Amino acid sequence: MTGSTTENGDDVLLTVDDGVATVTINRPHVLNAVDGPTTARLNGIWEQLERDDGIRAVVVTGAGPKAFCTGADMTATAVDRTGLEYWAELDANGFGGLSLRTTLDVPVIAKVNGYALGGGMEIVLGADIVVAADSARFGLTEPRVGRLALDGGIHQLVRRVPYTQAMGLLLTGRKADAAEMQAMGLVNEVVPAEELDAAVDRWLDQIRACAPTSLRAVKQMVTRTAHLTAAEARGLRLPALMDALDSKDSAEGVLAFQEKRAPVWSGA
């Protein structure tokens, strides 16, 4: 994809502009809670973006001013499975097709504009960079409705923040504000809501300053080696790593440095 394109679905919007894909969960009437058709649409979008070498970064967010995503749609018309049935049919890629996905080899920014609860919090845990409005609220609130964060939330949170901080959230189901989550280390930047777009754009500018081939390699090296020691991971010949080491971007970066100019990345 090049230039600017927009694909509108009933429940998810996809916009691609200058290599940046923005994926918006568009269900503000249920605080951007996700049902089965929305999950299918999201999975289709992630797979589409994975096939597109022109994508440099992804921003995921929610429509409206109140919610990023409040997890699974719990309205009477949406809940048709018991907890055991849900567990038996878990998506390998996690909630929204993203929380456990390891094949989207570009930076993913969670632009958290409001409530990120339950599965919405799991989507945040599936992102690489988290930028939040100061009004945002986070939590794995499933225990308060007799359910569990089965799409990676429990396991990822306790690995991403100090144990007692994670358990303080997991064992109470409480909501935490953006400043608290930043203090824990889960959120990169907190800004007033009206400055959220500009903050995300600053992060995207920093991403664009880097070679796309290098960033794809970094993403693969992180997501596909978590089970290995650092020494074992270093020796793994991942496809994006091999491509990056033998890329035009690798040569261009060195040449631009020598010529004291900004590099012009080709992504190849």
mmCIF file of N, CA, C and O in Angstrom, residues 24-123:
data_model
loop_
_atom_site.group_PDB
_atom_site.id
_atom_site.type_symbol
_atom_site.label_atom_id
_atom_site.label_comp_id
_atom_site.label_asym_id
_atom_site.label_seq_id
_atom_site.Cartn_x
_atom_site.Cartn_y
_atom_site.Cartn_z
ATOM 1 N N THR A 24 -8.738 1.081 13.937
ATOM 2 C CA THR A 24 -9.631 1.652 14.945
ATOM 3 C C THR A 24 -10.806 0.718 15.198
ATOM 4 O O THR A 24 -11.569 0.413 14.279
ATOM 5 N N ILE A 25 -10.930 0.253 16.439
ATOM 6 C CA ILE A 25 -12.112 -0.517 16.822
ATOM 7 C C ILE A 25 -13.269 0.469 16.910
ATOM 8 O O ILE A 25 -13.247 1.410 17.703
ATOM 9 N N ASN A 26 -14.293 0.257 16.090
ATOM 10 C CA ASN A 26 -15.331 1.256 15.863
ATOM 11 C C ASN A 26 -16.680 0.778 16.410
ATOM 12 O O ASN A 26 -17.641 0.619 15.685
ATOM 13 N N ARG A 27 -16.712 0.579 17.729
ATOM 14 C CA ARG A 27 -17.955 0.152 18.373
ATOM 15 C C ARG A 27 -18.193 0.997 19.637
ATOM 16 O O ARG A 27 -18.334 0.467 20.744
ATOM 17 N N PRO A 28 -18.208 2.310 19.493
ATOM 18 C CA PRO A 28 -18.315 3.166 20.680
ATOM 19 C C PRO A 28 -19.609 2.962 21.464
ATOM 20 O O PRO A 28 -19.655 3.261 22.660
ATOM 21 N N HIS A 29 -20.648 2.420 20.816
ATOM 22 C CA HIS A 29 -21.919 2.197 21.509
ATOM 23 C C HIS A 29 -21.804 1.137 22.599
ATOM 24 O O HIS A 29 -22.635 1.085 23.502
ATOM 25 N N VAL A 30 -20.754 0.278 22.514
ATOM 26 C CA VAL A 30 -20.486 -0.705 23.576
ATOM 27 C C VAL A 30 -19.075 -0.503 24.118
ATOM 28 O O VAL A 30 -18.409 -1.439 24.535
ATOM 29 N N LEU A 31 -18.627 0.758 24.109
ATOM 30 C CA LEU A 31 -17.284 1.118 24.593
ATOM 31 C C LEU A 31 -16.198 0.286 23.907
ATOM 32 O O LEU A 31 -15.211 -0.123 24.509
ATOM 33 N N ASN A 32 -16.405 0.057 22.602
ATOM 34 C CA ASN A 32 -15.448 -0.661 21.750
ATOM 35 C C ASN A 32 -15.156 -2.071 22.239
ATOM 36 O O ASN A 32 -14.057 -2.608 22.027
ATOM 37 N N ALA A 33 -16.163 -2.684 22.881
ATOM 38 C CA ALA A 33 -16.060 -4.106 23.205
ATOM 39 C C ALA A 33 -16.093 -4.914 21.916
ATOM 40 O O ALA A 33 -16.678 -4.503 20.907
ATOM 41 N N VAL A 34 -15.459 -6.071 21.941
ATOM 42 C CA VAL A 34 -15.240 -6.878 20.735
ATOM 43 C C VAL A 34 -16.106 -8.131 20.773
ATOM 44 O O VAL A 34 -16.110 -8.863 21.765
ATOM 45 N N ASP A 35 -16.823 -8.384 19.681
ATOM 46 C CA ASP A 35 -17.589 -9.620 19.552
ATOM 47 C C ASP A 35 -16.943 -10.507 18.497
ATOM 48 O O ASP A 35 -15.860 -10.202 17.977
ATOM 49 N N GLY A 36 -17.590 -11.622 18.151
ATOM 50 C CA GLY A 36 -17.014 -12.575 17.208
ATOM 51 C C GLY A 36 -16.718 -11.994 15.836
ATOM 52 O O GLY A 36 -15.589 -12.134 15.323
ATOM 53 N N PRO A 37 -17.677 -11.337 15.185
ATOM 54 C CA PRO A 37 -17.397 -10.752 13.871
ATOM 55 C C PRO A 37 -16.285 -9.701 13.904
ATOM 56 O O PRO A 37 -15.500 -9.595 12.965
ATOM 57 N N THR A 38 -16.216 -8.941 14.982
ATOM 58 C CA THR A 38 -15.151 -7.943 15.098
ATOM 59 C C THR A 38 -13.792 -8.616 15.211
ATOM 60 O O THR A 38 -12.798 -8.166 14.613
ATOM 61 N N THR A 39 -13.734 -9.707 15.964
ATOM 62 C CA THR A 39 -12.480 -10.464 16.073
ATOM 63 C C THR A 39 -12.042 -10.981 14.706
ATOM 64 O O THR A 39 -10.862 -10.898 14.348
ATOM 65 N N ALA A 40 -12.986 -11.511 13.939
ATOM 66 C CA ALA A 40 -12.659 -12.022 12.606
ATOM 67 C C ALA A 40 -12.136 -10.907 11.712
ATOM 68 O O ALA A 40 -11.169 -11.089 10.959
ATOM 69 N N ARG A 41 -12.768 -9.740 11.787
ATOM 70 C CA ARG A 41 -12.324 -8.593 10.989
ATOM 71 C C ARG A 41 -10.911 -8.165 11.398
ATOM 72 O O ARG A 41 -10.056 -7.884 10.549
ATOM 73 N N LEU A 42 -10.643 -8.115 12.700
ATOM 74 C CA LEU A 42 -9.312 -7.737 13.173
ATOM 75 C C LEU A 42 -8.257 -8.736 12.708
ATOM 76 O O LEU A 42 -7.181 -8.344 12.233
ATOM 77 N N ASN A 43 -8.547 -10.020 12.829
ATOM 78 C CA ASN A 43 -7.582 -11.026 12.368
ATOM 79 C C ASN A 43 -7.293 -10.863 10.886
ATOM 80 O O ASN A 43 -6.141 -10.989 10.448
ATOM 81 N N GLY A 44 -8.323 -10.587 10.097
ATOM 82 C CA GLY A 44 -8.117 -10.374 8.675
ATOM 83 C C GLY A 44 -7.226 -9.180 8.400
ATOM 84 O O GLY A 44 -6.380 -9.207 7.492
ATOM 85 N N ILE A 45 -7.389 -8.118 9.183
ATOM 86 C CA ILE A 45 -6.562 -6.916 9.010
ATOM 87 C C ILE A 45 -5.113 -7.200 9.370
ATOM 88 O O ILE A 45 -4.195 -6.818 8.632
ATOM 89 N N TRP A 46 -4.871 -7.871 10.510
ATOM 90 C CA TRP A 46 -3.475 -8.161 10.882
ATOM 91 C C TRP A 46 -2.805 -9.005 9.813
ATOM 92 O O TRP A 46 -1.640 -8.770 9.458
ATOM 93 N N GLU A 47 -3.523 -9.990 9.280
ATOM 94 C CA GLU A 47 -2.945 -10.842 8.230
ATOM 95 C C GLU A 47 -2.663 -10.029 6.969
ATOM 96 O O GLU A 47 -1.633 -10.226 6.298
ATOM 97 N N GLN A 48 -3.557 -9.114 6.634
ATOM 98 C CA GLN A 48 -3.351 -8.240 5.481
ATOM 99 C C GLN A 48 -2.111 -7.373 5.664
ATOM 100 O O GLN A 48 -1.285 -7.227 4.749
ATOM 101 N N LEU A 49 -1.947 -6.811 6.837
ATOM 102 C CA LEU A 49 -0.800 -5.943 7.100
ATOM 103 C C LEU A 49 0.505 -6.727 7.122
ATOM 104 O O LEU A 49 1.554 -6.213 6.703
ATOM 105 N N GLU A 50 0.458 -7.957 7.601
ATOM 106 C CA GLU A 50 1.662 -8.796 7.607
ATOM 107 C C GLU A 50 2.172 -9.056 6.199
ATOM 108 O O GLU A 50 3.381 -9.197 5.987
ATOM 109 N N ARG A 51 1.270 -9.106 5.233
ATOM 110 C CA ARG A 51 1.665 -9.396 3.841
ATOM 111 C C ARG A 51 2.147 -8.153 3.101
ATOM 112 O O ARG A 51 2.645 -8.268 1.977
ATOM 113 N N ASP A 52 1.979 -6.988 3.694
ATOM 114 C CA ASP A 52 2.271 -5.731 3.010
ATOM 115 C C ASP A 52 3.639 -5.203 3.443
ATOM 116 O O ASP A 52 3.796 -4.675 4.538
ATOM 117 N N ASP A 53 4.626 -5.308 2.569
ATOM 118 C CA ASP A 53 5.977 -4.856 2.895
ATOM 119 C C ASP A 53 6.079 -3.338 2.999
ATOM 120 O O ASP A 53 7.104 -2.821 3.468
ATOM 121 N N GLY A 54 5.050 -2.621 2.566
ATOM 122 C CA GLY A 54 5.084 -1.170 2.635
ATOM 123 C C GLY A 54 4.678 -0.609 3.979
ATOM 124 O O GLY A 54 4.816 0.593 4.219
ATOM 125 N N ILE A 55 4.216 -1.458 4.871
ATOM 126 C CA ILE A 55 3.783 -0.993 6.182
ATOM 127 C C ILE A 55 5.002 -0.796 7.072
ATOM 128 O O ILE A 55 5.805 -1.705 7.272
ATOM 129 N N ARG A 56 5.131 0.404 7.643
ATOM 130 C CA ARG A 56 6.259 0.725 8.504
ATOM 131 C C ARG A 56 5.896 0.624 9.978
ATOM 132 O O ARG A 56 6.758 0.381 10.825
ATOM 133 N N ALA A 57 4.623 0.894 10.315
ATOM 134 C CA ALA A 57 4.181 0.868 11.707
ATOM 135 C C ALA A 57 2.670 0.740 11.735
ATOM 136 O O ALA A 57 1.984 1.028 10.747
ATOM 137 N N VAL A 58 2.158 0.316 12.890
ATOM 138 C CA VAL A 58 0.724 0.168 13.091
ATOM 139 C C VAL A 58 0.331 0.915 14.357
ATOM 140 O O VAL A 58 1.013 0.820 15.380
ATOM 141 N N VAL A 59 -0.765 1.655 14.277
ATOM 142 C CA VAL A 59 -1.365 2.293 15.445
ATOM 143 C C VAL A 59 -2.725 1.644 15.666
ATOM 144 O O VAL A 59 -3.539 1.572 14.742
ATOM 145 N N VAL A 60 -2.973 1.158 16.873
ATOM 146 C CA VAL A 60 -4.279 0.575 17.197
ATOM 147 C C VAL A 60 -4.932 1.440 18.250
ATOM 148 O O VAL A 60 -4.298 1.864 19.224
ATOM 149 N N THR A 61 -6.243 1.744 18.061
ATOM 150 C CA THR A 61 -6.946 2.625 18.971
ATOM 151 C C THR A 61 -8.428 2.304 18.943
ATOM 152 O O THR A 61 -8.858 1.358 18.281
ATOM 153 N N GLY A 62 -9.207 3.086 19.685
ATOM 154 C CA GLY A 62 -10.646 2.909 19.736
ATOM 155 C C GLY A 62 -11.359 4.168 19.304
ATOM 156 O O GLY A 62 -10.842 5.283 19.454
ATOM 157 N N ALA A 63 -12.564 4.021 18.777
ATOM 158 C CA ALA A 63 -13.352 5.162 18.321
ATOM 159 C C ALA A 63 -14.003 5.866 19.508
ATOM 160 O O ALA A 63 -14.379 5.236 20.496
ATOM 161 N N GLY A 64 -14.129 7.181 19.384
ATOM 162 C CA GLY A 64 -14.795 7.948 20.418
ATOM 163 C C GLY A 64 -13.863 8.352 21.541
ATOM 164 O O GLY A 64 -12.725 7.889 21.621
ATOM 165 N N PRO A 65 -14.350 9.197 22.443
ATOM 166 C CA PRO A 65 -13.498 9.733 23.505
ATOM 167 C C PRO A 65 -13.452 8.900 24.779
ATOM 168 O O PRO A 65 -12.648 9.195 25.668
ATOM 169 N N LYS A 66 -14.287 7.878 24.893
ATOM 170 C CA LYS A 66 -14.415 7.193 26.176
ATOM 171 C C LYS A 66 -13.576 5.935 26.315
ATOM 172 O O LYS A 66 -13.101 5.628 27.412
ATOM 173 N N ALA A 67 -13.404 5.172 25.225
ATOM 174 C CA ALA A 67 -12.818 3.839 25.372
ATOM 175 C C ALA A 67 -11.837 3.510 24.264
ATOM 176 O O ALA A 67 -12.068 3.814 23.087
ATOM 177 N N PHE A 68 -10.749 2.880 24.649
ATOM 178 C CA PHE A 68 -9.832 2.192 23.732
ATOM 179 C C PHE A 68 -10.485 0.862 23.342
ATOM 180 O O PHE A 68 -10.821 0.626 22.196
ATOM 181 N N CYS A 69 -10.689 0.011 24.320
ATOM 182 C CA CYS A 69 -11.418 -1.247 24.152
ATOM 183 C C CYS A 69 -11.712 -1.778 25.548
ATOM 184 O O CYS A 69 -10.816 -1.800 26.399
ATOM 185 N N THR A 70 -12.953 -2.208 25.768
ATOM 186 C CA THR A 70 -13.326 -2.726 27.083
ATOM 187 C C THR A 70 -13.454 -4.243 27.080
ATOM 188 O O THR A 70 -14.151 -4.818 27.925
ATOM 189 N N GLY A 71 -12.756 -4.895 26.146
ATOM 190 C CA GLY A 71 -12.692 -6.356 26.163
ATOM 191 C C GLY A 71 -13.814 -7.015 25.399
ATOM 192 O O GLY A 71 -14.343 -6.464 24.425
ATOM 193 N N ALA A 72 -14.179 -8.203 25.838
ATOM 194 C CA ALA A 72 -15.211 -8.976 25.151
ATOM 195 C C ALA A 72 -16.578 -8.341 25.374
ATOM 196 O O ALA A 72 -16.884 -7.854 26.460
ATOM 197 N N ASP A 73 -17.382 -8.362 24.331
ATOM 198 C CA ASP A 73 -18.740 -7.839 24.411
ATOM 199 C C ASP A 73 -19.567 -8.729 25.330
ATOM 200 O O ASP A 73 -19.808 -9.897 25.030
ATOM 201 N N MET A 74 -19.991 -8.180 26.445
ATOM 202 C CA MET A 74 -20.732 -8.953 27.437
ATOM 203 C C MET A 74 -22.229 -8.680 27.399
ATOM 204 O O MET A 74 -22.965 -9.066 28.304
ATOM 205 N N THR A 75 -22.703 -8.010 26.361
ATOM 206 C CA THR A 75 -24.135 -7.772 26.255
ATOM 207 C C THR A 75 -24.863 -9.094 26.032
ATOM 208 O O THR A 75 -24.287 -10.079 25.568
ATOM 209 N N ALA A 76 -26.129 -9.102 26.355
ATOM 210 C CA ALA A 76 -26.902 -10.351 26.336
ATOM 211 C C ALA A 76 -26.891 -11.021 24.969
ATOM 212 O O ALA A 76 -26.902 -12.248 24.857
ATOM 213 N N THR A 77 -26.859 -10.219 23.904
ATOM 214 C CA THR A 77 -26.887 -10.800 22.566
ATOM 215 C C THR A 77 -25.536 -11.332 22.123
ATOM 216 O O THR A 77 -25.442 -12.045 21.137
ATOM 217 N N ALA A 78 -24.457 -10.972 22.855
ATOM 218 C CA ALA A 78 -23.112 -11.363 22.427
ATOM 219 C C ALA A 78 -22.568 -12.559 23.192
ATOM 220 O O ALA A 78 -21.745 -13.317 22.684
ATOM 221 N N VAL A 79 -22.977 -12.755 24.443
ATOM 222 C CA VAL A 79 -22.428 -13.818 25.269
ATOM 223 C C VAL A 79 -23.203 -15.104 25.028
ATOM 224 O O VAL A 79 -24.362 -15.226 25.410
ATOM 225 N N ASP A 80 -22.559 -16.043 24.380
ATOM 226 C CA ASP A 80 -23.239 -17.304 24.081
ATOM 227 C C ASP A 80 -22.385 -18.511 24.432
ATOM 228 O O ASP A 80 -22.686 -19.628 24.036
ATOM 229 N N ARG A 81 -21.299 -18.300 25.193
ATOM 230 C CA ARG A 81 -20.419 -19.401 25.566
ATOM 231 C C ARG A 81 -20.076 -19.321 27.040
ATOM 232 O O ARG A 81 -19.939 -18.236 27.596
ATOM 233 N N THR A 82 -19.918 -20.477 27.665
ATOM 234 C CA THR A 82 -19.425 -20.513 29.034
ATOM 235 C C THR A 82 -17.927 -20.220 29.034
ATOM 236 O O THR A 82 -17.274 -20.205 27.983
ATOM 237 N N GLY A 83 -17.384 -20.011 30.237
ATOM 238 C CA GLY A 83 -15.949 -19.785 30.341
ATOM 239 C C GLY A 83 -15.148 -20.943 29.792
ATOM 240 O O GLY A 83 -14.130 -20.758 29.106
ATOM 241 N N LEU A 84 -15.584 -22.173 30.066
ATOM 242 C CA LEU A 84 -14.882 -23.353 29.556
ATOM 243 C C LEU A 84 -14.945 -23.422 28.036
ATOM 244 O O LEU A 84 -13.961 -23.787 27.378
ATOM 245 N N GLU A 85 -16.089 -23.072 27.468
ATOM 246 C CA GLU A 85 -16.219 -23.094 26.007
ATOM 247 C C GLU A 85 -15.319 -22.036 25.375
ATOM 248 O O GLU A 85 -14.684 -22.283 24.337
ATOM 249 N N TYR A 86 -15.246 -20.859 26.005
ATOM 250 C CA TYR A 86 -14.359 -19.814 25.498
ATOM 251 C C TYR A 86 -12.908 -20.278 25.547
ATOM 252 O O TYR A 86 -12.141 -20.096 24.598
ATOM 253 N N TRP A 87 -12.518 -20.888 26.662
ATOM 254 C CA TRP A 87 -11.153 -21.372 26.847
ATOM 255 C C TRP A 87 -10.803 -22.419 25.795
ATOM 256 O O TRP A 87 -9.684 -22.445 25.261
ATOM 257 N N ALA A 88 -11.740 -23.283 25.477
ATOM 258 C CA ALA A 88 -11.490 -24.355 24.503
ATOM 259 C C ALA A 88 -11.304 -23.818 23.092
ATOM 260 O O ALA A 88 -10.717 -24.495 22.243
ATOM 261 N N GLU A 89 -11.810 -22.618 22.840
ATOM 262 C CA GLU A 89 -11.772 -22.068 21.480
ATOM 263 C C GLU A 89 -10.875 -20.838 21.377
ATOM 264 O O GLU A 89 -11.046 -20.005 20.498
ATOM 265 N N LEU A 90 -9.884 -20.737 22.261
ATOM 266 C CA LEU A 90 -9.026 -19.560 22.265
ATOM 267 C C LEU A 90 -8.306 -19.376 20.928
ATOM 268 O O LEU A 90 -7.823 -20.333 20.317
ATOM 269 N N ASP A 91 -8.229 -18.130 20.484
ATOM 270 C CA ASP A 91 -7.478 -17.766 19.289
ATOM 271 C C ASP A 91 -5.988 -17.820 19.618
ATOM 272 O O ASP A 91 -5.535 -17.217 20.596
ATOM 273 N N ALA A 92 -5.219 -18.508 18.807
ATOM 274 C CA ALA A 92 -3.770 -18.619 19.055
ATOM 275 C C ALA A 92 -3.094 -17.254 19.080
ATOM 276 O O ALA A 92 -2.050 -17.084 19.725
ATOM 277 N N ASN A 93 -3.681 -16.268 18.403
ATOM 278 C CA ASN A 93 -3.097 -14.930 18.352
ATOM 279 C C ASN A 93 -3.591 -14.021 19.472
ATOM 280 O O ASN A 93 -3.226 -12.849 19.516
ATOM 281 N N GLY A 94 -4.411 -14.547 20.364
ATOM 282 C CA GLY A 94 -4.839 -13.769 21.512
ATOM 283 C C GLY A 94 -6.037 -12.887 21.236
ATOM 284 O O GLY A 94 -6.687 -12.968 20.184
ATOM 285 N N PHE A 95 -6.333 -12.017 22.207
ATOM 286 C CA PHE A 95 -7.528 -11.187 22.098
ATOM 287 C C PHE A 95 -7.410 -10.205 20.941
ATOM 288 O O PHE A 95 -6.378 -9.567 20.739
ATOM 289 N N GLY A 96 -8.496 -10.092 20.179
ATOM 290 C CA GLY A 96 -8.488 -9.204 19.023
ATOM 291 C C GLY A 96 -7.499 -9.630 17.967
ATOM 292 O O GLY A 96 -7.186 -8.856 17.058
ATOM 293 N N GLY A 97 -6.994 -10.870 18.071
ATOM 294 C CA GLY A 97 -5.994 -11.353 17.132
ATOM 295 C C GLY A 97 -4.629 -10.727 17.299
ATOM 296 O O GLY A 97 -3.731 -10.949 16.481
ATOM 297 N N LEU A 98 -4.421 -9.969 18.409
ATOM 298 C CA LEU A 98 -3.178 -9.219 18.550
ATOM 299 C C LEU A 98 -2.419 -9.498 19.835
ATOM 300 O O LEU A 98 -1.183 -9.463 19.843
ATOM 301 N N SER A 99 -3.094 -9.781 20.941
ATOM 302 C CA SER A 99 -2.420 -9.782 22.242
ATOM 303 C C SER A 99 -1.302 -10.811 22.348
ATOM 304 O O SER A 99 -0.367 -10.626 23.137
ATOM 305 N N LEU A 100 -1.359 -11.894 21.558
ATOM 306 C CA LEU A 100 -0.298 -12.913 21.572
ATOM 307 C C LEU A 100 0.326 -13.115 20.188
ATOM 308 O O LEU A 100 1.081 -14.064 19.990
ATOM 309 N N ARG A 101 0.024 -12.240 19.258
ATOM 310 C CA ARG A 101 0.527 -12.399 17.888
ATOM 311 C C ARG A 101 2.031 -12.163 17.842
ATOM 312 O O ARG A 101 2.527 -11.177 18.383
ATOM 313 N N THR A 102 2.764 -13.050 17.168
ATOM 314 C CA THR A 102 4.219 -12.930 17.063
ATOM 315 C C THR A 102 4.687 -12.790 15.617
ATOM 316 O O THR A 102 5.883 -12.884 15.346
ATOM 317 N N THR A 103 3.758 -12.555 14.692
ATOM 318 C CA THR A 103 4.109 -12.547 13.274
ATOM 319 C C THR A 103 3.944 -11.176 12.623
ATOM 320 O O THR A 103 4.178 -11.037 11.428
ATOM 321 N N LEU A 104 3.557 -10.161 13.393
ATOM 322 C CA LEU A 104 3.419 -8.809 12.860
ATOM 323 C C LEU A 104 4.734 -8.078 13.125
ATOM 324 O O LEU A 104 4.953 -7.515 14.196
ATOM 325 N N ASP A 105 5.618 -8.098 12.134
ATOM 326 C CA ASP A 105 7.011 -7.705 12.345
ATOM 327 C C ASP A 105 7.269 -6.215 12.133
ATOM 328 O O ASP A 105 8.298 -5.816 11.589
ATOM 329 N N VAL A 106 6.341 -5.381 12.570
ATOM 330 C CA VAL A 106 6.540 -3.931 12.537
ATOM 331 C C VAL A 106 6.137 -3.371 13.900
ATOM 332 O O VAL A 106 5.399 -4.015 14.648
ATOM 333 N N PRO A 107 6.620 -2.177 14.247
ATOM 334 C CA PRO A 107 6.235 -1.588 15.527
ATOM 335 C C PRO A 107 4.727 -1.381 15.627
ATOM 336 O O PRO A 107 4.098 -0.895 14.684
ATOM 337 N N VAL A 108 4.160 -1.732 16.772
ATOM 338 C CA VAL A 108 2.734 -1.519 17.038
ATOM 339 C C VAL A 108 2.614 -0.554 18.212
ATOM 340 O O VAL A 108 3.142 -0.811 19.297
ATOM 341 N N ILE A 109 1.930 0.554 17.976
ATOM 342 C CA ILE A 109 1.682 1.549 19.018
ATOM 343 C C ILE A 109 0.230 1.443 19.462
ATOM 344 O O ILE A 109 -0.681 1.511 18.632
ATOM 345 N N ALA A 110 0.015 1.266 20.754
ATOM 346 C CA ALA A 110 -1.333 1.351 21.313
ATOM 347 C C ALA A 110 -1.588 2.804 21.685
ATOM 348 O O ALA A 110 -0.904 3.369 22.533
ATOM 349 N N LYS A 111 -2.566 3.403 21.032
ATOM 350 C CA LYS A 111 -2.971 4.785 21.294
ATOM 351 C C LYS A 111 -4.201 4.719 22.194
ATOM 352 O O LYS A 111 -5.320 4.533 21.730
ATOM 353 N N VAL A 112 -3.971 4.828 23.492
ATOM 354 C CA VAL A 112 -5.014 4.525 24.472
ATOM 355 C C VAL A 112 -5.749 5.811 24.834
ATOM 356 O O VAL A 112 -5.260 6.642 25.596
ATOM 357 N N ASN A 113 -6.933 5.939 24.276
ATOM 358 C CA ASN A 113 -7.713 7.164 24.397
ATOM 359 C C ASN A 113 -8.736 7.122 25.529
ATOM 360 O O ASN A 113 -9.373 8.130 25.821
ATOM 361 N N GLY A 114 -8.899 5.959 26.183
ATOM 362 C CA GLY A 114 -9.896 5.846 27.238
ATOM 363 C C GLY A 114 -9.734 4.521 27.960
ATOM 364 O O GLY A 114 -8.621 4.044 28.163
ATOM 365 N N TYR A 115 -10.856 3.889 28.320
ATOM 366 C CA TYR A 115 -10.808 2.629 29.048
ATOM 367 C C TYR A 115 -10.117 1.526 28.228
ATOM 368 O O TYR A 115 -10.481 1.270 27.077
ATOM 369 N N ALA A 116 -9.142 0.868 28.833
ATOM 370 C CA ALA A 116 -8.492 -0.321 28.269
ATOM 371 C C ALA A 116 -8.639 -1.418 29.309
ATOM 372 O O ALA A 116 -7.785 -1.584 30.185
ATOM 373 N N LEU A 117 -9.728 -2.151 29.222
ATOM 374 C CA LEU A 117 -10.095 -3.100 30.265
ATOM 375 C C LEU A 117 -10.234 -4.502 29.691
ATOM 376 O O LEU A 117 -10.615 -4.683 28.521
ATOM 377 N N GLY A 118 -9.938 -5.512 30.505
ATOM 378 C CA GLY A 118 -10.090 -6.896 30.059
ATOM 379 C C GLY A 118 -9.277 -7.151 28.807
ATOM 380 O O GLY A 118 -8.060 -6.925 28.767
ATOM 381 N N GLY A 119 -9.943 -7.612 27.766
ATOM 382 C CA GLY A 119 -9.254 -7.859 26.507
ATOM 383 C C GLY A 119 -8.620 -6.617 25.925
ATOM 384 O O GLY A 119 -7.611 -6.696 25.214
ATOM 385 N N GLY A 120 -9.174 -5.441 26.220
ATOM 386 C CA GLY A 120 -8.541 -4.200 25.771
ATOM 387 C C GLY A 120 -7.178 -4.017 26.399
ATOM 388 O O GLY A 120 -6.230 -3.573 25.746
ATOM 389 N N MET A 121 -7.074 -4.358 27.668
ATOM 390 C CA MET A 121 -5.769 -4.333 28.345
ATOM 391 C C MET A 121 -4.837 -5.369 27.718
ATOM 392 O O MET A 121 -3.624 -5.130 27.575
ATOM 393 N N GLU A 122 -5.366 -6.511 27.309
ATOM 394 C CA GLU A 122 -4.542 -7.528 26.661
ATOM 395 C C GLU A 122 -4.022 -7.027 25.316
ATOM 396 O O GLU A 122 -2.878 -7.316 24.936
ATOM 397 N N ILE A 123 -4.834 -6.274 24.579
ATOM 398 C CA ILE A 123 -4.351 -5.676 23.334
ATOM 399 C C ILE A 123 -3.192 -4.724 23.632
ATOM 400 O O ILE A 123 -2.181 -4.702 22.915
#
